[in-house]
C-alpha cells in the first residue's frame, strides 16, 4: 500500500522496483514465479519476496512515478549476502 497519494488518483501512479543487478530476485509468492517489476500504486502486492545472492551489497530501489513517468519519490533497500527479505 502506498500512502500519501491523492485519494482516487492511485491508479495514475506506478511503483517500479529497480534491482542493482542480476543478483537480486523478486517474487510475489514462495514458489518463485516470474514477477513484473512495475505495479499500479493501487495494485501493489501486500507482500513481495526478495532474495539477494552473490558477493557485494546488492540494492533494491523502489520508485514512485506519476502518470508522466517522472520519479516523484524513491527509497532504497540494501541487502546483505546472503539475504532473504519480505517486503510488507
mmCIF file of N, CA and C in Angstrom:
data_model
loop_
_atom_site.group_PDB
_atom_site.id
_atom_site.type_symbol
_atom_site.label_atom_id
_atom_site.label_comp_id
_atom_site.label_asym_id
_atom_site.label_seq_id
_atom_site.Cartn_x
_atom_site.Cartn_y
_atom_site.Cartn_z
ATOM 1 N N UNK A 1 0.846 -1.170 0.000
ATOM 2 C CA UNK A 1 0.000 0.000 0.000
ATOM 3 C C UNK A 1 0.894 1.237 0.000
ATOM 4 N N UNK A 2 0.582 2.170 -0.873
ATOM 5 C CA UNK A 2 1.344 3.418 -0.937
ATOM 6 C C UNK A 2 0.506 4.508 -0.295
ATOM 7 N N UNK A 3 1.024 5.121 0.754
ATOM 8 C CA UNK A 3 0.259 6.170 1.430
ATOM 9 C C UNK A 3 0.695 7.534 0.925
ATOM 10 N N UNK A 4 -0.144 8.528 1.176
ATOM 11 C CA UNK A 4 0.200 9.886 0.820
ATOM 12 C C UNK A 4 -0.240 10.307 -0.574
ATOM 13 N N UNK A 5 -0.883 9.415 -1.328
ATOM 14 C CA UNK A 5 -1.364 9.769 -2.657
ATOM 15 C C UNK A 5 -2.752 10.375 -2.558
ATOM 16 N N UNK A 6 -3.111 11.171 -3.523
ATOM 17 C CA UNK A 6 -4.436 11.785 -3.548
ATOM 18 C C UNK A 6 -5.473 10.685 -3.743
ATOM 19 N N UNK A 7 -6.462 10.577 -2.848
ATOM 20 C CA UNK A 7 -7.484 9.535 -2.993
ATOM 21 C C UNK A 7 -8.125 9.571 -4.379
ATOM 22 N N UNK A 8 -8.267 8.397 -4.983
ATOM 23 C CA UNK A 8 -8.848 8.284 -6.311
ATOM 24 C C UNK A 8 -7.826 8.436 -7.429
ATOM 25 N N UNK A 9 -6.605 8.838 -7.104
ATOM 26 C CA UNK A 9 -5.559 9.029 -8.121
ATOM 27 C C UNK A 9 -4.485 7.935 -8.077
ATOM 28 N N UNK A 10 -4.646 6.954 -7.183
ATOM 29 C CA UNK A 10 -3.624 5.924 -7.011
ATOM 30 C C UNK A 10 -3.301 5.196 -8.310
ATOM 31 N N UNK A 11 -4.309 4.966 -9.161
ATOM 32 C CA UNK A 11 -4.099 4.217 -10.396
ATOM 33 C C UNK A 11 -3.247 4.996 -11.392
ATOM 34 N N UNK A 12 -3.075 6.306 -11.195
ATOM 35 C CA UNK A 12 -2.260 7.087 -12.123
ATOM 36 C C UNK A 12 -0.784 7.047 -11.752
ATOM 37 N N UNK A 13 -0.440 6.443 -10.632
ATOM 38 C CA UNK A 13 0.946 6.307 -10.197
ATOM 39 C C UNK A 13 1.397 4.865 -10.358
ATOM 40 N N UNK A 14 2.688 4.672 -10.608
ATOM 41 C CA UNK A 14 3.240 3.318 -10.650
ATOM 42 C C UNK A 14 4.387 3.222 -9.654
ATOM 43 N N UNK A 15 4.582 2.016 -9.155
ATOM 44 C CA UNK A 15 5.722 1.704 -8.301
ATOM 45 C C UNK A 15 6.591 0.748 -9.111
ATOM 46 N N UNK A 16 7.838 1.131 -9.306
ATOM 47 C CA UNK A 16 8.768 0.307 -10.069
ATOM 48 C C UNK A 16 9.896 -0.132 -9.151
ATOM 49 N N UNK A 17 10.222 -1.408 -9.197
ATOM 50 C CA UNK A 17 11.323 -1.971 -8.412
ATOM 51 C C UNK A 17 12.527 -2.079 -9.339
ATOM 52 N N UNK A 18 13.655 -1.523 -8.908
ATOM 53 C CA UNK A 18 14.851 -1.488 -9.742
ATOM 54 C C UNK A 18 15.999 -2.171 -8.998
ATOM 55 N N UNK A 19 16.262 -3.466 -9.293
ATOM 56 C CA UNK A 19 17.395 -4.141 -8.661
ATOM 57 C C UNK A 19 18.714 -3.564 -9.175
ATOM 58 N N UNK A 20 19.742 -3.576 -8.339
ATOM 59 C CA UNK A 20 21.045 -3.048 -8.747
ATOM 60 C C UNK A 20 21.753 -3.978 -9.713
ATOM 61 N N UNK A 21 21.269 -5.184 -9.875
ATOM 62 C CA UNK A 21 21.888 -6.138 -10.802
ATOM 63 C C UNK A 21 21.182 -7.479 -10.743
ATOM 64 N N UNK A 22 21.715 -8.457 -11.473
ATOM 65 C CA UNK A 22 21.060 -9.769 -11.555
ATOM 66 C C UNK A 22 21.134 -10.584 -10.269
ATOM 67 N N UNK A 23 21.876 -10.099 -9.269
ATOM 68 C CA UNK A 23 21.993 -10.847 -8.015
ATOM 69 C C UNK A 23 20.784 -10.687 -7.105
ATOM 70 N N UNK A 24 19.776 -9.930 -7.532
ATOM 71 C CA UNK A 24 18.546 -9.767 -6.755
ATOM 72 C C UNK A 24 17.390 -10.367 -7.541
ATOM 73 N N UNK A 25 16.643 -11.223 -6.896
ATOM 74 C CA UNK A 25 15.459 -11.841 -7.498
ATOM 75 C C UNK A 25 14.247 -11.449 -6.661
ATOM 76 N N UNK A 26 13.112 -11.215 -7.327
ATOM 77 C CA UNK A 26 11.885 -10.772 -6.655
ATOM 78 C C UNK A 26 10.731 -11.653 -7.103
ATOM 79 N N UNK A 27 9.928 -12.110 -6.115
ATOM 80 C CA UNK A 27 8.771 -12.942 -6.400
ATOM 81 C C UNK A 27 7.572 -12.474 -5.595
ATOM 82 N N UNK A 28 6.382 -12.792 -6.115
ATOM 83 C CA UNK A 28 5.137 -12.495 -5.376
ATOM 84 C C UNK A 28 4.795 -13.605 -4.397
ATOM 85 N N UNK A 29 5.198 -14.836 -4.714
ATOM 86 C CA UNK A 29 4.879 -15.992 -3.868
ATOM 87 C C UNK A 29 6.127 -16.835 -3.644
ATOM 88 N N UNK A 30 6.069 -17.700 -2.667
ATOM 89 C CA UNK A 30 7.232 -18.521 -2.318
ATOM 90 C C UNK A 30 7.627 -19.535 -3.388
ATOM 91 N N UNK A 31 6.723 -19.843 -4.346
ATOM 92 C CA UNK A 31 7.083 -20.805 -5.391
ATOM 93 C C UNK A 31 7.884 -20.153 -6.521
ATOM 94 N N UNK A 32 8.219 -18.887 -6.398
ATOM 95 C CA UNK A 32 9.163 -18.146 -7.224
ATOM 96 C C UNK A 32 8.801 -18.038 -8.711
ATOM 97 N N UNK A 33 7.556 -17.681 -9.042
ATOM 98 C CA UNK A 33 7.252 -17.439 -10.453
ATOM 99 C C UNK A 33 7.813 -16.077 -10.878
ATOM 100 N N UNK A 34 7.964 -15.871 -12.164
ATOM 101 C CA UNK A 34 8.420 -14.576 -12.663
ATOM 102 C C UNK A 34 7.450 -13.490 -12.214
ATOM 103 N N UNK A 35 7.978 -12.388 -11.737
ATOM 104 C CA UNK A 35 7.160 -11.292 -11.216
ATOM 105 C C UNK A 35 7.482 -10.013 -11.972
ATOM 106 N N UNK A 36 6.458 -9.289 -12.415
ATOM 107 C CA UNK A 36 6.738 -7.988 -13.053
ATOM 108 C C UNK A 36 7.344 -7.040 -12.022
ATOM 109 N N UNK A 37 8.124 -6.092 -12.482
ATOM 110 C CA UNK A 37 8.801 -5.181 -11.571
ATOM 111 C C UNK A 37 8.142 -3.807 -11.519
ATOM 112 N N UNK A 38 6.953 -3.686 -12.117
ATOM 113 C CA UNK A 38 6.232 -2.416 -12.088
ATOM 114 C C UNK A 38 4.759 -2.690 -11.808
ATOM 115 N N UNK A 39 4.171 -1.889 -10.918
ATOM 116 C CA UNK A 39 2.787 -2.087 -10.498
ATOM 117 C C UNK A 39 2.077 -0.747 -10.437
ATOM 118 N N UNK A 40 0.792 -0.719 -10.766
ATOM 119 C CA UNK A 40 -0.004 0.467 -10.472
ATOM 120 C C UNK A 40 -0.001 0.598 -8.947
ATOM 121 N N UNK A 41 0.072 1.810 -8.446
ATOM 122 C CA UNK A 41 0.168 2.010 -6.994
ATOM 123 C C UNK A 41 -1.001 1.389 -6.247
ATOM 124 N N UNK A 42 -2.160 1.285 -6.889
ATOM 125 C CA UNK A 42 -3.319 0.697 -6.211
ATOM 126 C C UNK A 42 -3.362 -0.822 -6.342
ATOM 127 N N UNK A 43 -2.403 -1.439 -7.044
ATOM 128 C CA UNK A 43 -2.361 -2.902 -7.168
ATOM 129 C C UNK A 43 -1.066 -3.491 -6.624
ATOM 130 N N UNK A 44 -0.283 -2.682 -5.940
ATOM 131 C CA UNK A 44 0.979 -3.157 -5.372
ATOM 132 C C UNK A 44 0.684 -4.302 -4.406
ATOM 133 N N UNK A 45 1.359 -5.451 -4.570
ATOM 134 C CA UNK A 45 1.115 -6.573 -3.655
ATOM 135 C C UNK A 45 1.436 -6.203 -2.212
ATOM 136 N N UNK A 46 0.711 -6.797 -1.283
ATOM 137 C CA UNK A 46 0.976 -6.570 0.138
ATOM 138 C C UNK A 46 2.324 -7.143 0.555
ATOM 139 N N UNK A 47 2.742 -8.236 -0.102
ATOM 140 C CA UNK A 47 3.992 -8.904 0.234
ATOM 141 C C UNK A 47 4.762 -9.229 -1.033
ATOM 142 N N UNK A 48 6.051 -8.966 -1.024
ATOM 143 C CA UNK A 48 6.961 -9.394 -2.079
ATOM 144 C C UNK A 48 8.125 -10.109 -1.410
ATOM 145 N N UNK A 49 8.649 -11.120 -2.068
ATOM 146 C CA UNK A 49 9.777 -11.873 -1.542
ATOM 147 C C UNK A 49 11.012 -11.475 -2.335
ATOM 148 N N UNK A 50 12.069 -11.079 -1.627
ATOM 149 C CA UNK A 50 13.291 -10.611 -2.265
ATOM 150 C C UNK A 50 14.429 -11.496 -1.806
ATOM 151 N N UNK A 51 15.223 -11.953 -2.773
ATOM 152 C CA UNK A 51 16.374 -12.788 -2.452
ATOM 153 C C UNK A 51 17.601 -12.160 -3.076
ATOM 154 N N UNK A 52 18.610 -11.903 -2.268
ATOM 155 C CA UNK A 52 19.875 -11.373 -2.764
ATOM 156 C C UNK A 52 20.940 -12.436 -2.605
ATOM 157 N N UNK A 53 21.779 -12.583 -3.618
ATOM 158 C CA UNK A 53 22.857 -13.559 -3.534
ATOM 159 C C UNK A 53 24.078 -13.012 -4.243
ATOM 160 N N UNK A 54 25.209 -13.644 -4.048
ATOM 161 C CA UNK A 54 26.481 -13.245 -4.610
ATOM 162 C C UNK A 54 27.125 -12.225 -3.668
ATOM 163 N N UNK A 55 28.380 -11.944 -3.889
ATOM 164 C CA UNK A 55 29.104 -11.027 -3.016
ATOM 165 C C UNK A 55 28.793 -9.580 -3.378
ATOM 166 N N UNK A 56 29.060 -8.707 -2.468
ATOM 167 C CA UNK A 56 28.788 -7.296 -2.673
ATOM 168 C C UNK A 56 27.591 -6.856 -1.855
ATOM 169 N N UNK A 57 27.120 -5.687 -2.121
ATOM 170 C CA UNK A 57 25.960 -5.162 -1.420
ATOM 171 C C UNK A 57 24.889 -4.806 -2.434
ATOM 172 N N UNK A 58 24.125 -5.811 -2.866
ATOM 173 C CA UNK A 58 23.060 -5.511 -3.821
ATOM 174 C C UNK A 58 22.026 -4.585 -3.201
ATOM 175 N N UNK A 59 21.429 -3.753 -4.052
ATOM 176 C CA UNK A 59 20.422 -2.797 -3.593
ATOM 177 C C UNK A 59 19.155 -2.959 -4.420
ATOM 178 N N UNK A 60 18.043 -2.645 -3.803
ATOM 179 C CA UNK A 60 16.762 -2.631 -4.489
ATOM 180 C C UNK A 60 16.178 -1.236 -4.308
ATOM 181 N N UNK A 61 16.007 -0.524 -5.418
ATOM 182 C CA UNK A 61 15.419 0.810 -5.365
ATOM 183 C C UNK A 61 13.943 0.701 -5.722
ATOM 184 N N UNK A 62 13.106 1.388 -4.963
ATOM 185 C CA UNK A 62 11.673 1.439 -5.236
ATOM 186 C C UNK A 62 11.354 2.860 -5.665
ATOM 187 N N UNK A 63 10.774 3.005 -6.863
ATOM 188 C CA UNK A 63 10.482 4.321 -7.411
ATOM 189 C C UNK A 63 8.976 4.503 -7.545
ATOM 190 N N UNK A 64 8.488 5.646 -7.111
ATOM 191 C CA UNK A 64 7.091 6.027 -7.310
ATOM 192 C C UNK A 64 7.071 7.036 -8.454
ATOM 193 N N UNK A 65 6.337 6.697 -9.525
ATOM 194 C CA UNK A 65 6.301 7.554 -10.713
ATOM 195 C C UNK A 65 4.885 8.064 -10.945
ATOM 196 N N UNK A 66 4.786 9.308 -11.417
ATOM 197 C CA UNK A 66 3.475 9.860 -11.749
ATOM 198 C C UNK A 66 3.076 9.424 -13.162
ATOM 199 N N UNK A 67 1.929 9.894 -13.642
ATOM 200 C CA UNK A 67 1.413 9.480 -14.950
ATOM 201 C C UNK A 67 2.360 9.839 -16.088
ATOM 202 N N UNK A 68 3.178 10.866 -15.919
ATOM 203 C CA UNK A 68 4.135 11.268 -16.950
ATOM 204 C C UNK A 68 5.414 10.433 -16.905
ATOM 205 N N UNK A 69 5.534 9.549 -15.896
ATOM 206 C CA UNK A 69 6.725 8.716 -15.759
ATOM 207 C C UNK A 69 7.848 9.363 -14.974
ATOM 208 N N UNK A 70 7.570 10.501 -14.372
ATOM 209 C CA UNK A 70 8.561 11.211 -13.566
ATOM 210 C C UNK A 70 8.637 10.584 -12.176
ATOM 211 N N UNK A 71 9.840 10.326 -11.693
ATOM 212 C CA UNK A 71 10.016 9.796 -10.341
ATOM 213 C C UNK A 71 9.692 10.902 -9.351
ATOM 214 N N UNK A 72 8.679 10.675 -8.511
ATOM 215 C CA UNK A 72 8.277 11.674 -7.516
ATOM 216 C C UNK A 72 8.742 11.298 -6.111
ATOM 217 N N UNK A 73 9.119 10.039 -5.918
ATOM 218 C CA UNK A 73 9.660 9.584 -4.634
ATOM 219 C C UNK A 73 10.415 8.283 -4.878
ATOM 220 N N UNK A 74 11.406 8.017 -4.041
ATOM 221 C CA UNK A 74 12.103 6.737 -4.153
ATOM 222 C C UNK A 74 12.702 6.375 -2.806
ATOM 223 N N UNK A 75 12.970 5.088 -2.662
ATOM 224 C CA UNK A 75 13.577 4.567 -1.452
ATOM 225 C C UNK A 75 14.491 3.429 -1.876
ATOM 226 N N UNK A 76 15.425 3.068 -1.017
ATOM 227 C CA UNK A 76 16.391 2.034 -1.358
ATOM 228 C C UNK A 76 16.572 1.075 -0.188
ATOM 229 N N UNK A 77 16.664 -0.212 -0.521
ATOM 230 C CA UNK A 77 16.928 -1.248 0.472
ATOM 231 C C UNK A 77 18.260 -1.891 0.101
ATOM 232 N N UNK A 78 19.187 -1.980 1.051
ATOM 233 C CA UNK A 78 20.457 -2.663 0.819
ATOM 234 C C UNK A 78 20.354 -4.058 1.403
ATOM 235 N N UNK A 79 20.750 -5.053 0.616
ATOM 236 C CA UNK A 79 20.695 -6.440 1.062
ATOM 237 C C UNK A 79 22.099 -6.911 1.412
ATOM 238 N N UNK A 80 22.209 -7.683 2.475
ATOM 239 C CA UNK A 80 23.491 -8.217 2.911
ATOM 240 C C UNK A 80 23.536 -9.683 2.516
ATOM 241 N N UNK A 81 24.648 -10.152 2.015
ATOM 242 C CA UNK A 81 24.793 -11.524 1.493
ATOM 243 C C UNK A 81 24.803 -12.538 2.629
ATOM 244 N N UNK A 82 24.202 -13.692 2.508
ATOM 245 C CA UNK A 82 23.024 -13.949 1.688
ATOM 246 C C UNK A 82 21.790 -13.407 2.401
ATOM 247 N N UNK A 83 20.811 -13.005 1.666
ATOM 248 C CA UNK A 83 19.646 -12.358 2.258
ATOM 249 C C UNK A 83 18.362 -12.873 1.669
ATOM 250 N N UNK A 84 17.382 -13.022 2.511
ATOM 251 C CA UNK A 84 16.013 -13.212 2.071
ATOM 252 C C UNK A 84 15.201 -12.188 2.838
ATOM 253 N N UNK A 85 14.508 -11.337 2.139
ATOM 254 C CA UNK A 85 13.736 -10.274 2.787
ATOM 255 C C UNK A 85 12.295 -10.376 2.342
ATOM 256 N N UNK A 86 11.419 -9.987 3.203
ATOM 257 C CA UNK A 86 9.998 -9.960 2.899
ATOM 258 C C UNK A 86 9.541 -8.531 3.003
ATOM 259 N N UNK A 87 9.212 -7.921 1.859
ATOM 260 C CA UNK A 87 8.715 -6.542 1.866
ATOM 261 C C UNK A 87 7.227 -6.590 2.107
ATOM 262 N N UNK A 88 6.798 -5.980 3.179
ATOM 263 C CA UNK A 88 5.362 -5.989 3.524
ATOM 264 C C UNK A 88 4.856 -4.569 3.542
#
